[in-house]
Amino acid sequence: MPPSAACCAAESTISPKALTVQYYALLREQAGRREEALTTSAPTPRELYAELAARYPFTLTPEVLRVAINGEFSEWSTPLAAGDAVVFIPPVAGG
Amino acid sequence: MPPSAACCAAESTISPKALTVQYYALLREQAGRREEALTTSAPTPRELYAELAARYPFTLTPEVLRVAINGEFSEWSTPLAAGDAVVFIPPVAGG
Amino acid sequence: MAAFRFSRTALDVAALRAELADPACGGYAAFEGWVRDHNEGERVRRLEYEAFEALAVREGERIIAAARERFGVAHALCAHRVGELGIGELAVWVGVSAAHRDEAFRACRFIIDEVKHRVPIWKKEHYVGGDSGWVNCERCAAPGAESGAHAHERSR
Amino acid sequence: MAAFRFSRTALDVAALRAELADPACGGYAAFEGWVRDHNEGERVRRLEYEAFEALAVREGERIIAAARERFGVAHALCAHRVGELGIGELAVWVGVSAAHRDEAFRACRFIIDEVKHRVPIWKKEHYVGGDSGWVNCERCAAPGAESGAHAHERSR
């Protein structure tokens, strides 16, 4: 799901920021890591996931994921800030 | 609930038989015993209960009781036989 | 061993639960009835349970067999105390194991509901004031309860 | 102590249950999820649980608070294992105590359903053949499941 043109135009004006991403379950396996620090210009988690999906062989589309920022469920459209801890949450299956 | 006239007419033709009655819970307290052996001409548990209710200060009417004969739930109209073990079952409240 | 049983001593929950273990089961539901310190506005000091055991075990076994058939659960057990119980003591335990949780929950609920309704067990509450009374079954106490086998007045 | 918690070691059911004891409570309902030896036609050898613990505890606490409010139960707890579990091991435990059994059962069921649906915990099945796979959540697997947050394909 590539960002729309409007969204990319906005994105280009956003300065790069340093943040961390944690991976769990299938995403952890497909990213080959539990966590990473990175610098991104992605304005929201949606663009960040697209950026990561271009780098790793992710098979889960954003439609089946949820996103958390700084330990709390968040929206895909929430603006990212420097220092954020972002987690993409695969479909859960506890119990 | 006294037996009806029809029932008493029938009853009088039935010969006395020896059986046992066990009492539980409130009936045990009101009868002042757990068990007794008695000889009765009552043709069914209904007449037997009426007979016992005339002897003991029972406060439970047959409508709220169930009856068991020889360790199994039974009908109030089941004919009694010599040697039967009869139990009148107050409303239950396990758990 | 019987699926429905009485005990004169404290129920051993861990031992009962262990009887339900099964590698094919993913769900286990349990219910415990504890002696509560109050009932219908009265402060309860202790309880006394009494059962017509021969018939109660037979009826309890029928309930458990019905639960296993109706809900398709693998294992189900019920154990009930008789005698004197203090506040907080475990009076009745029901455990069910099944492939999935839905049937385990439903069977467990069915068993305790039926046991309370059908099995010849009685309890007498002893109140803090020294008074005592045999407890009504729940369904009789409910407004609109059917008359017949289970309706009755508080008998104290 | 938190009403929702994770453990790296075997859950101590007796200790958890003891936390729910209350003389005002007459009903106790518990659920346990056990590692089953099969799932969707596959023979399972062991399971691996992983959680995003910080958020999971927060979400678990919200579920338990909602259950207490919605059903008026006195006490509720949930404990979940993480790490490697063998067949028959206890993966998740939910316990609820309340004045009466109806609310205890309903709250217990609500908690386990919500935990399975909302709390960021994942399990990977390792099959007898050596294969493995992350397990779908139940609701996604159901026909007609909503698309969106919980729909996904088996990901192995």
Short mmCIF file of C-alpha atoms in Angstrom, two decimals:
data_model
loop_
_atom_site.label_atom_id
_atom_site.label_comp_id
_atom_site.label_asym_id
_atom_site.label_seq_id
_atom_site.Cartn_x
_atom_site.Cartn_y
_atom_site.Cartn_z
CA MET A 1 0.00 0.00 0.00
CA PRO A 2 2.12 2.91 -1.25
CA PRO A 3 1.39 6.35 0.19
CA SER A 4 -0.77 8.56 -1.99
CA ALA A 5 0.69 11.46 -3.97
CA ALA A 6 -0.79 14.02 -1.61
CA CYS A 7 0.68 12.19 1.33
CA CYS A 8 4.13 12.00 -0.33
CA ALA A 9 4.17 15.67 -1.08
CA ALA A 10 3.56 16.32 2.61
CA GLU A 11 6.11 13.71 3.57
CA SER A 12 8.87 15.35 1.60
CA THR A 13 8.62 18.44 3.74
CA ILE A 14 9.10 16.44 6.97
CA SER A 15 12.60 16.32 8.28
CA PRO A 16 14.20 12.96 9.14
CA LYS A 17 13.86 11.84 12.73
CA ALA A 18 15.42 9.11 14.82
CA LEU A 19 13.10 6.52 16.33
CA THR A 20 13.01 2.87 17.31
CA VAL A 21 10.95 -0.01 15.97
CA GLN A 22 10.31 -3.26 17.83
CA TYR A 23 9.27 -6.44 16.10
CA TYR A 24 7.25 -9.34 17.48
CA ALA A 25 6.27 -12.78 16.28
CA LEU A 26 6.18 -13.14 12.49
CA LEU A 27 7.42 -9.60 11.92
CA ARG A 28 10.39 -10.28 14.20
CA GLU A 29 11.25 -13.35 12.21
CA GLN A 30 10.84 -11.62 8.86
CA ALA A 31 12.81 -8.55 9.96
CA GLY A 32 15.44 -10.81 11.48
CA ARG A 33 15.63 -8.63 14.57
CA ARG A 34 13.73 -7.68 17.70
CA GLU A 35 14.40 -4.01 17.55
CA GLU A 36 16.20 -1.37 15.58
CA ALA A 37 16.99 2.30 15.74
CA LEU A 38 16.48 4.13 12.48
CA THR A 39 16.17 7.55 10.94
CA THR A 40 13.13 8.11 8.79
CA SER A 41 11.23 10.84 7.03
CA ALA A 42 7.96 8.87 7.26
CA PRO A 43 5.34 11.25 8.66
CA THR A 44 3.13 8.50 10.12
CA PRO A 45 3.30 4.77 10.93
CA ARG A 46 1.67 4.04 7.57
CA GLU A 47 4.61 5.37 5.57
CA LEU A 48 7.06 3.88 8.04
CA TYR A 49 5.59 0.42 7.56
CA ALA A 50 5.75 0.84 3.77
CA GLU A 51 9.40 1.85 4.10
CA LEU A 52 10.17 -1.23 6.23
CA ALA A 53 8.16 -3.52 3.97
CA ALA A 54 10.40 -2.47 1.11
CA ARG A 55 13.42 -3.57 3.13
CA TYR A 56 12.13 -6.79 4.75
CA PRO A 57 10.08 -9.66 3.31
CA PHE A 58 6.97 -8.77 5.29
CA THR A 59 3.92 -10.81 4.29
CA LEU A 60 1.42 -9.04 6.55
CA THR A 61 -0.38 -6.08 5.02
CA PRO A 62 -1.19 -3.05 7.16
CA GLU A 63 -4.86 -4.05 7.07
CA VAL A 64 -4.15 -6.95 9.44
CA LEU A 65 -1.79 -5.07 11.70
CA ARG A 66 -2.28 -2.61 14.51
CA VAL A 67 0.26 -0.05 15.52
CA ALA A 68 1.47 1.12 18.91
CA ILE A 69 3.51 4.24 19.64
CA ASN A 70 5.32 4.56 22.96
CA GLY A 71 3.56 1.55 24.43
CA GLU A 72 0.00 2.50 23.57
CA PHE A 73 -2.29 1.59 20.68
CA SER A 74 -2.24 4.35 18.13
CA GLU A 75 -3.64 5.34 14.74
CA TRP A 76 -1.87 4.70 11.46
CA SER A 77 -2.22 8.42 10.77
CA THR A 78 -0.68 9.66 14.03
CA PRO A 79 2.31 11.92 13.27
CA LEU A 80 5.61 10.37 14.24
CA ALA A 81 7.98 12.32 16.43
CA ALA A 82 11.68 11.97 17.12
CA GLY A 83 12.32 9.41 19.83
CA ASP A 84 9.07 7.48 19.29
CA ALA A 85 9.06 3.73 19.94
CA VAL A 86 6.94 2.16 17.24
CA VAL A 87 5.56 -1.38 17.23
CA PHE A 88 3.61 -3.02 14.44
CA ILE A 89 1.30 -5.60 15.98
CA PRO A 90 0.52 -8.79 14.07
CA PRO A 91 -2.87 -10.45 14.62
CA VAL A 92 -2.89 -11.66 18.21
CA ALA A 93 -3.52 -15.19 19.44
CA GLY A 94 -3.04 -15.47 23.16
CA GLY A 95 -4.48 -18.11 25.42
CA MET B 1 -53.79 -32.21 51.29
CA PRO B 2 -56.08 -34.99 52.64
CA PRO B 3 -56.65 -37.95 50.35
CA SER B 4 -59.90 -37.80 48.41
CA ALA B 5 -62.84 -40.00 49.30
CA ALA B 6 -62.27 -42.19 46.25
CA CYS B 7 -58.69 -42.65 47.25
CA CYS B 8 -59.61 -43.55 50.83
CA ALA B 9 -62.11 -46.09 49.71
CA ALA B 10 -59.41 -47.74 47.66
CA GLU B 11 -56.93 -47.42 50.50
CA SER B 12 -59.06 -49.29 52.94
CA THR B 13 -58.88 -52.39 50.77
CA ILE B 14 -55.08 -52.39 50.81
CA SER B 15 -53.47 -54.57 53.38
CA PRO B 16 -50.88 -53.07 55.75
CA LYS B 17 -47.24 -53.39 54.69
CA ALA B 18 -43.94 -52.80 56.42
CA LEU B 19 -41.63 -50.21 54.91
CA THR B 20 -39.02 -47.67 55.91
CA VAL B 21 -39.01 -43.89 55.65
CA GLN B 22 -35.91 -41.72 55.73
CA TYR B 23 -35.97 -38.05 56.60
CA TYR B 24 -33.61 -35.33 55.50
CA ALA B 25 -33.07 -31.68 56.35
CA LEU B 26 -36.18 -29.90 57.61
CA LEU B 27 -38.27 -33.08 57.54
CA ARG B 28 -35.63 -34.84 59.63
CA GLU B 29 -35.78 -32.08 62.19
CA GLN B 30 -39.58 -31.98 62.26
CA ALA B 31 -39.90 -35.78 62.45
CA GLY B 32 -37.19 -35.86 65.10
CA ARG B 33 -35.55 -38.83 63.43
CA ARG B 34 -33.49 -39.84 60.43
CA GLU B 35 -35.32 -43.01 59.66
CA GLU B 36 -38.12 -45.21 60.85
CA ALA B 37 -39.67 -48.55 60.08
CA LEU B 38 -43.45 -48.50 60.01
CA THR B 39 -46.46 -50.45 58.93
CA THR B 40 -48.94 -48.59 56.77
CA SER B 41 -52.01 -49.15 54.65
CA ALA B 42 -51.21 -46.12 52.49
CA PRO B 43 -51.45 -47.25 48.86
CA THR B 44 -49.08 -44.58 47.51
CA PRO B 45 -46.56 -42.01 48.82
CA ARG B 46 -49.28 -39.36 48.75
CA GLU B 47 -51.34 -41.09 51.44
CA LEU B 48 -48.21 -42.05 53.34
CA TYR B 49 -47.12 -38.42 53.55
CA ALA B 50 -50.58 -37.39 54.73
CA GLU B 51 -50.39 -40.08 57.39
CA LEU B 52 -46.98 -38.87 58.57
CA ALA B 53 -48.02 -35.22 58.41
CA ALA B 54 -50.78 -36.05 60.87
CA ARG B 55 -48.16 -37.42 63.25
CA TYR B 56 -45.34 -34.86 62.86
CA PRO B 57 -45.43 -31.06 62.64
CA PHE B 58 -44.48 -30.99 58.96
CA THR B 59 -44.68 -27.54 57.41
CA LEU B 60 -43.87 -28.57 53.85
CA THR B 61 -46.81 -29.41 51.64
CA PRO B 62 -46.54 -32.24 49.12
CA GLU B 63 -46.50 -29.64 46.33
CA VAL B 64 -42.98 -28.59 47.29
CA LEU B 65 -41.66 -32.10 47.91
CA ARG B 66 -40.48 -34.86 45.63
CA VAL B 67 -40.57 -38.50 46.54
CA ALA B 68 -38.06 -41.29 46.06
CA ILE B 69 -38.71 -44.99 46.39
CA ASN B 70 -35.80 -47.38 46.78
CA GLY B 71 -33.25 -44.71 45.93
CA GLU B 72 -34.86 -43.40 42.76
CA PHE B 73 -37.18 -40.50 42.04
CA SER B 74 -40.72 -41.73 41.85
CA GLU B 75 -44.28 -40.54 41.36
CA TRP B 76 -46.63 -39.66 44.19
CA SER B 77 -49.05 -42.16 42.68
CA THR B 78 -46.66 -45.11 42.51
CA PRO B 79 -48.09 -48.07 44.48
CA LEU B 80 -46.13 -48.81 47.62
CA ALA B 81 -44.91 -52.34 48.23
CA ALA B 82 -43.74 -54.10 51.35
CA GLY B 83 -40.08 -53.43 52.01
CA ASP B 84 -39.97 -50.14 50.11
CA ALA B 85 -37.60 -47.44 51.31
CA VAL B 86 -39.40 -44.14 50.93
CA VAL B 87 -37.85 -40.68 51.09
CA PHE B 88 -39.69 -37.37 50.92
CA ILE B 89 -37.36 -34.80 49.41
CA PRO B 90 -37.56 -31.17 50.55
CA PRO B 91 -36.65 -28.44 48.08
CA VAL B 92 -32.95 -28.83 47.36
CA ALA B 93 -30.26 -26.20 47.73
CA GLY B 94 -26.86 -27.63 47.02
CA GLY B 95 -23.76 -25.71 46.07
CA MET C 1 -14.05 -43.25 40.12
CA ALA C 2 -17.47 -41.64 40.09
CA ALA C 3 -17.86 -38.36 38.22
CA PHE C 4 -20.03 -37.06 41.06
CA ARG C 5 -18.91 -37.57 44.62
CA PHE C 6 -19.30 -36.42 48.18
CA SER C 7 -16.59 -35.67 50.67
CA ARG C 8 -16.63 -35.27 54.43
CA THR C 9 -13.25 -33.55 54.35
CA ALA C 10 -11.82 -30.54 52.49
CA LEU C 11 -11.87 -30.99 48.72
CA ASP C 12 -8.44 -31.36 47.12
CA VAL C 13 -8.80 -29.10 44.10
CA ALA C 14 -5.38 -29.92 42.66
CA ALA C 15 -6.12 -33.65 42.75
CA LEU C 16 -9.56 -33.19 41.21
CA ARG C 17 -8.19 -30.97 38.47
CA ALA C 18 -5.47 -33.50 37.71
CA GLU C 19 -8.14 -36.08 36.89
CA LEU C 20 -9.26 -33.89 33.99
CA ALA C 21 -5.82 -33.55 32.38
CA ASP C 22 -5.82 -34.61 28.75
CA PRO C 23 -3.34 -33.69 26.00
CA ALA C 24 -6.24 -33.35 23.57
CA CYS C 25 -7.89 -30.66 25.72
CA GLY C 26 -7.15 -26.97 25.27
CA GLY C 27 -9.81 -25.56 27.56
CA TYR C 28 -10.59 -26.13 31.23
CA ALA C 29 -13.38 -24.39 33.12
CA ALA C 30 -14.01 -24.72 36.83
CA PHE C 31 -16.55 -23.48 39.28
CA GLU C 32 -16.27 -23.37 43.03
CA GLY C 33 -19.01 -22.57 45.50
CA TRP C 34 -17.61 -20.95 48.62
CA VAL C 35 -19.37 -20.47 51.94
CA ARG C 36 -20.28 -16.81 51.98
CA ASP C 37 -20.56 -14.70 55.11
CA HIS C 38 -24.00 -13.41 54.22
CA ASN C 39 -27.22 -14.46 52.49
CA GLU C 40 -30.39 -12.49 51.90
CA GLY C 41 -29.38 -9.82 54.35
CA GLU C 42 -28.36 -12.19 57.15
CA ARG C 43 -24.84 -12.60 58.48
CA VAL C 44 -23.89 -16.27 58.19
CA ARG C 45 -21.55 -17.93 60.66
CA ARG C 46 -21.34 -21.43 59.20
CA LEU C 47 -23.20 -23.88 56.97
CA GLU C 48 -24.29 -27.44 57.35
CA TYR C 49 -24.69 -29.60 54.24
CA GLU C 50 -26.72 -32.76 54.17
CA ALA C 51 -27.39 -35.07 51.22
CA PHE C 52 -29.46 -38.08 50.31
CA GLU C 53 -26.25 -39.52 49.02
CA ALA C 54 -27.37 -42.62 47.14
CA LEU C 55 -29.84 -40.71 45.01
CA ALA C 56 -27.67 -37.60 44.84
CA VAL C 57 -24.75 -39.50 43.34
CA ARG C 58 -27.06 -41.15 40.83
CA GLU C 59 -28.61 -37.81 39.86
CA GLY C 60 -25.22 -36.11 39.77
CA GLU C 61 -23.87 -38.78 37.44
CA ARG C 62 -26.85 -38.26 35.16
CA ILE C 63 -26.19 -34.54 35.03
CA ILE C 64 -22.55 -35.05 34.15
CA ALA C 65 -23.38 -37.64 31.50
CA ALA C 66 -25.90 -35.20 30.01
CA ALA C 67 -23.31 -32.41 30.01
CA ARG C 68 -20.75 -34.59 28.27
CA GLU C 69 -23.23 -35.60 25.63
CA ARG C 70 -24.82 -32.21 25.10
CA PHE C 71 -21.62 -30.18 24.95
CA GLY C 72 -19.19 -32.80 23.72
CA VAL C 73 -16.71 -32.21 26.50
CA ALA C 74 -14.00 -34.75 27.22
CA HIS C 75 -14.07 -34.86 31.01
CA ALA C 76 -16.26 -33.50 33.78
CA LEU C 77 -16.31 -33.96 37.54
CA CYS C 78 -18.24 -32.60 40.47
CA ALA C 79 -17.41 -32.95 44.14
CA HIS C 80 -19.60 -31.72 46.98
CA ARG C 81 -18.90 -31.37 50.67
CA VAL C 82 -21.26 -32.61 53.34
CA GLY C 83 -21.13 -31.76 57.03
CA GLU C 84 -20.18 -28.53 58.75
CA LEU C 85 -18.43 -25.80 56.78
CA GLY C 86 -17.01 -22.47 57.91
CA ILE C 87 -16.97 -19.18 56.03
CA GLY C 88 -14.71 -19.28 52.97
CA GLU C 89 -14.67 -23.06 52.75
CA LEU C 90 -15.14 -24.80 49.43
CA ALA C 91 -18.59 -26.40 49.33
CA VAL C 92 -18.80 -27.61 45.75
CA TRP C 93 -16.34 -27.92 42.88
CA VAL C 94 -17.10 -28.53 39.20
CA GLY C 95 -14.37 -29.01 36.60
CA VAL C 96 -14.62 -29.62 32.87
CA SER C 97 -11.96 -30.12 30.22
CA ALA C 98 -12.63 -29.98 26.50
CA ALA C 99 -10.95 -29.31 23.18
CA HIS C 100 -12.17 -25.71 23.21
CA ARG C 101 -13.22 -23.21 25.85
CA ASP C 102 -16.77 -22.59 24.69
CA GLU C 103 -18.01 -26.08 25.47
CA ALA C 104 -15.97 -26.21 28.67
CA PHE C 105 -17.65 -23.05 29.99
CA ARG C 106 -21.11 -24.13 28.92
CA ALA C 107 -20.84 -27.62 30.37
CA CYS C 108 -19.45 -26.30 33.64
CA ARG C 109 -22.30 -23.84 33.98
CA PHE C 110 -24.87 -26.47 33.06
CA ILE C 111 -23.54 -28.87 35.69
CA ILE C 112 -23.57 -26.45 38.60
CA ASP C 113 -27.00 -25.11 37.64
CA GLU C 114 -28.46 -28.60 37.44
CA VAL C 115 -26.76 -29.77 40.61
CA LYS C 116 -28.23 -26.87 42.53
CA HIS C 117 -31.64 -27.51 41.05
CA ARG C 118 -31.97 -31.29 41.00
CA VAL C 119 -29.59 -33.04 43.34
CA PRO C 120 -30.92 -33.85 46.83
CA ILE C 121 -28.55 -31.73 48.88
CA TRP C 122 -29.66 -29.30 51.54
CA LYS C 123 -27.90 -26.57 53.40
CA LYS C 124 -28.71 -25.02 56.71
CA GLU C 125 -27.39 -21.60 57.47
CA HIS C 126 -26.38 -20.74 61.01
CA TYR C 127 -26.58 -17.00 61.52
CA VAL C 128 -24.44 -14.74 63.64
CA GLY C 129 -27.40 -14.07 65.94
CA GLY C 130 -27.75 -17.79 66.73
CA ASP C 131 -30.77 -18.38 64.52
CA SER C 132 -30.62 -20.90 61.68
CA GLY C 133 -32.57 -21.84 58.60
CA TRP C 134 -32.70 -24.26 55.70
CA VAL C 135 -31.95 -22.44 52.49
CA ASN C 136 -34.45 -22.14 49.70
CA CYS C 137 -33.41 -23.33 46.33
CA GLU C 138 -32.74 -20.36 44.06
CA ARG C 139 -35.44 -21.05 41.52
CA CYS C 140 -38.19 -21.18 44.11
CA ALA C 141 -37.13 -17.83 45.48
CA ALA C 142 -37.30 -16.25 42.02
CA PRO C 143 -40.51 -14.38 41.23
CA GLY C 144 -42.64 -16.42 38.85
CA ALA C 145 -40.97 -19.70 39.82
CA GLU C 146 -43.05 -22.64 38.74
CA SER C 147 -45.11 -24.14 41.50
CA GLY C 148 -44.62 -27.83 42.01
CA ALA C 149 -41.49 -29.72 42.74
CA HIS C 150 -39.36 -26.74 43.72
CA ALA C 151 -41.50 -23.98 45.13
CA HIS C 152 -41.41 -23.52 48.85
CA GLU C 153 -41.27 -20.98 51.61
CA ARG C 154 -38.30 -20.26 53.78
CA SER C 155 -38.52 -22.98 56.36
CA ARG C 156 -37.11 -21.92 59.66
CA MET D 1 -0.01 -6.73 42.38
CA ALA D 2 -1.21 -6.35 38.83
CA ALA D 3 -4.47 -8.06 37.89
CA PHE D 4 -2.89 -9.10 34.59
CA ARG D 5 0.58 -10.55 34.60
CA PHE D 6 3.07 -12.62 32.67
CA SER D 7 5.18 -15.46 33.92
CA ARG D 8 8.24 -17.16 32.50
CA THR D 9 7.73 -20.14 34.80
CA ALA D 10 4.82 -22.49 35.52
CA LEU D 11 1.76 -20.71 36.89
CA ASP D 12 0.97 -21.48 40.52
CA VAL D 13 -2.79 -21.96 40.35
CA ALA D 14 -3.24 -22.43 44.09
CA ALA D 15 -1.45 -19.16 44.82
CA LEU D 16 -3.41 -17.28 42.16
CA ARG D 17 -6.70 -18.66 43.43
CA ALA D 18 -5.80 -17.70 46.98
CA GLU D 19 -5.57 -14.07 45.89
CA LEU D 20 -9.29 -14.17 45.06
CA ALA D 21 -10.44 -15.48 48.44
CA ASP D 22 -13.08 -13.28 50.03
CA PRO D 23 -15.62 -14.18 52.74
CA ALA D 24 -18.23 -12.12 50.87
CA CYS D 25 -17.86 -14.25 47.73
CA GLY D 26 -19.96 -17.36 47.11
CA GLY D 27 -18.96 -18.05 43.53
CA TYR D 28 -15.59 -18.61 41.87
CA ALA D 29 -15.13 -19.33 38.18
CA ALA D 30 -11.81 -20.14 36.57
CA PHE D 31 -10.60 -20.83 33.08
CA GLU D 32 -7.36 -22.45 32.05
CA GLY D 33 -5.93 -22.70 28.57
CA TRP D 34 -3.84 -25.84 28.18
CA VAL D 35 -1.40 -26.60 25.36
CA ARG D 36 -3.25 -29.05 23.17
CA ASP D 37 -1.59 -31.75 21.13
CA HIS D 38 -3.39 -30.78 17.94
CA ASN D 39 -4.74 -27.76 16.11
CA GLU D 40 -6.57 -27.53 12.81
CA GLY D 41 -5.62 -31.06 11.88
CA GLU D 42 -1.93 -30.73 12.76
CA ARG D 43 -0.17 -32.62 15.53
CA VAL D 44 1.46 -30.09 17.83
CA ARG D 45 4.68 -30.84 19.68
CA ARG D 46 5.15 -27.63 21.65
CA LEU D 47 4.18 -23.96 21.69
CA GLU D 48 6.10 -20.75 21.96
CA TYR D 49 4.41 -17.68 23.45
CA GLU D 50 5.65 -14.17 22.90
CA ALA D 51 4.12 -10.91 24.14
CA PHE D 52 4.57 -7.19 23.80
CA GLU D 53 4.50 -7.12 27.54
CA ALA D 54 4.26 -3.42 28.33
CA LEU D 55 1.19 -2.94 26.17
CA ALA D 56 -0.21 -6.38 26.93
CA VAL D 57 -0.26 -5.72 30.67
CA ARG D 58 -1.90 -2.35 30.11
CA GLU D 59 -4.54 -3.86 27.81
CA GLY D 60 -5.05 -6.83 30.14
CA GLU D 61 -5.63 -4.49 33.07
CA ARG D 62 -8.19 -2.58 31.05
CA ILE D 63 -10.04 -5.82 30.26
CA ILE D 64 -10.13 -6.84 33.91
CA ALA D 65 -11.27 -3.39 35.02
CA ALA D 66 -14.03 -3.54 32.40
CA ALA D 67 -15.09 -7.00 33.61
CA ARG D 68 -15.24 -5.86 37.22
CA GLU D 69 -17.32 -2.86 36.31
CA ARG D 70 -19.60 -4.59 33.82
CA PHE D 71 -20.35 -7.68 35.90
CA GLY D 72 -19.86 -6.30 39.39
CA VAL D 73 -17.46 -9.05 40.41
CA ALA D 74 -15.31 -8.63 43.48
CA HIS D 75 -11.96 -9.95 42.22
CA ALA D 76 -10.48 -11.00 38.90
CA LEU D 77 -7.01 -12.02 37.81
CA CYS D 78 -5.35 -13.25 34.65
CA ALA D 79 -1.89 -14.75 34.31
CA HIS D 80 -0.29 -15.74 31.02
CA ARG D 81 2.84 -17.74 30.30
CA VAL D 82 5.48 -16.63 27.84
CA GLY D 83 8.28 -18.76 26.43
CA GLU D 84 8.31 -22.42 25.49
CA LEU D 85 5.48 -24.67 26.62
CA GLY D 86 5.03 -28.41 26.25
CA ILE D 87 1.79 -30.32 25.65
CA GLY D 88 -0.54 -30.19 28.64
CA GLU D 89 1.10 -27.13 30.17
CA LEU D 90 -0.99 -24.29 31.49
CA ALA D 91 -0.70 -21.31 29.13
CA VAL D 92 -3.25 -18.93 30.56
CA TRP D 93 -5.30 -18.77 33.75
CA VAL D 94 -8.28 -16.55 34.53
CA GLY D 95 -9.99 -16.51 37.92
CA VAL D 96 -12.95 -14.51 39.15
CA SER D 97 -14.70 -14.41 42.53
CA ALA D 98 -18.07 -12.78 43.11
CA ALA D 99 -21.07 -12.87 45.39
CA HIS D 100 -22.94 -15.15 42.96
CA ARG D 101 -21.99 -17.59 40.26
CA ASP D 102 -23.70 -15.91 37.31
CA GLU D 103 -21.47 -12.86 37.29
CA ALA D 104 -18.40 -14.95 38.08
CA PHE D 105 -18.98 -17.13 35.00
CA ARG D 106 -19.79 -14.20 32.75
CA ALA D 107 -16.82 -12.12 33.82
CA CYS D 108 -14.46 -15.08 33.47
CA ARG D 109 -15.68 -15.76 29.95
CA PHE D 110 -15.50 -12.09 29.02
CA ILE D 111 -11.91 -11.82 30.21
CA ILE D 112 -10.56 -14.82 28.34
CA ASP D 113 -12.43 -13.85 25.16
CA GLU D 114 -11.10 -10.31 25.26
CA VAL D 115 -7.58 -11.40 26.16
CA LYS D 116 -7.48 -13.70 23.15
CA HIS D 117 -8.85 -10.99 20.90
CA ARG D 118 -7.10 -7.82 22.06
CA VAL D 119 -3.95 -8.48 24.04
CA PRO D 120 -0.70 -8.50 22.05
CA ILE D 121 0.34 -12.09 22.65
CA TRP D 122 1.34 -14.49 19.90
CA LYS D 123 1.84 -18.20 19.79
CA LYS D 124 3.87 -20.27 17.43
CA GLU D 125 3.02 -23.91 17.05
CA HIS D 126 5.78 -26.42 16.44
CA TYR D 127 4.40 -29.47 14.69
CA VAL D 128 5.37 -33.08 15.01
CA GLY D 129 6.70 -33.02 11.43
CA GLY D 130 9.18 -30.24 12.27
CA ASP D 131 7.19 -27.47 10.61
CA SER D 132 5.97 -24.49 12.59
CA GLY D 133 3.52 -21.63 12.26
CA TRP D 134 2.18 -18.57 14.02
CA VAL D 135 -1.39 -19.15 15.01
CA ASN D 136 -4.23 -17.10 13.62
CA CYS D 137 -6.48 -15.43 16.05
CA GLU D 138 -9.80 -17.23 16.24
CA ARG D 139 -11.97 -14.43 14.96
CA CYS D 140 -9.93 -13.97 11.78
CA ALA D 141 -10.26 -17.64 11.00
CA ALA D 142 -14.03 -17.49 11.35
CA PRO D 143 -15.95 -17.13 8.09
CA GLY D 144 -17.29 -13.62 7.75
CA ALA D 145 -14.72 -12.19 10.15
CA GLU D 146 -14.45 -8.45 9.78
CA SER D 147 -11.53 -7.31 7.71
CA GLY D 148 -9.28 -4.85 9.43
CA ALA D 149 -7.44 -5.15 12.65
CA HIS D 150 -7.76 -8.90 13.04
CA ALA D 151 -8.09 -10.58 9.66
CA HIS D 152 -5.03 -12.37 8.42
CA GLU D 153 -3.80 -15.43 6.66
CA ARG D 154 -2.01 -18.28 8.30
CA SER D 155 1.51 -16.98 8.36
CA ARG D 156 4.03 -19.79 8.14
#
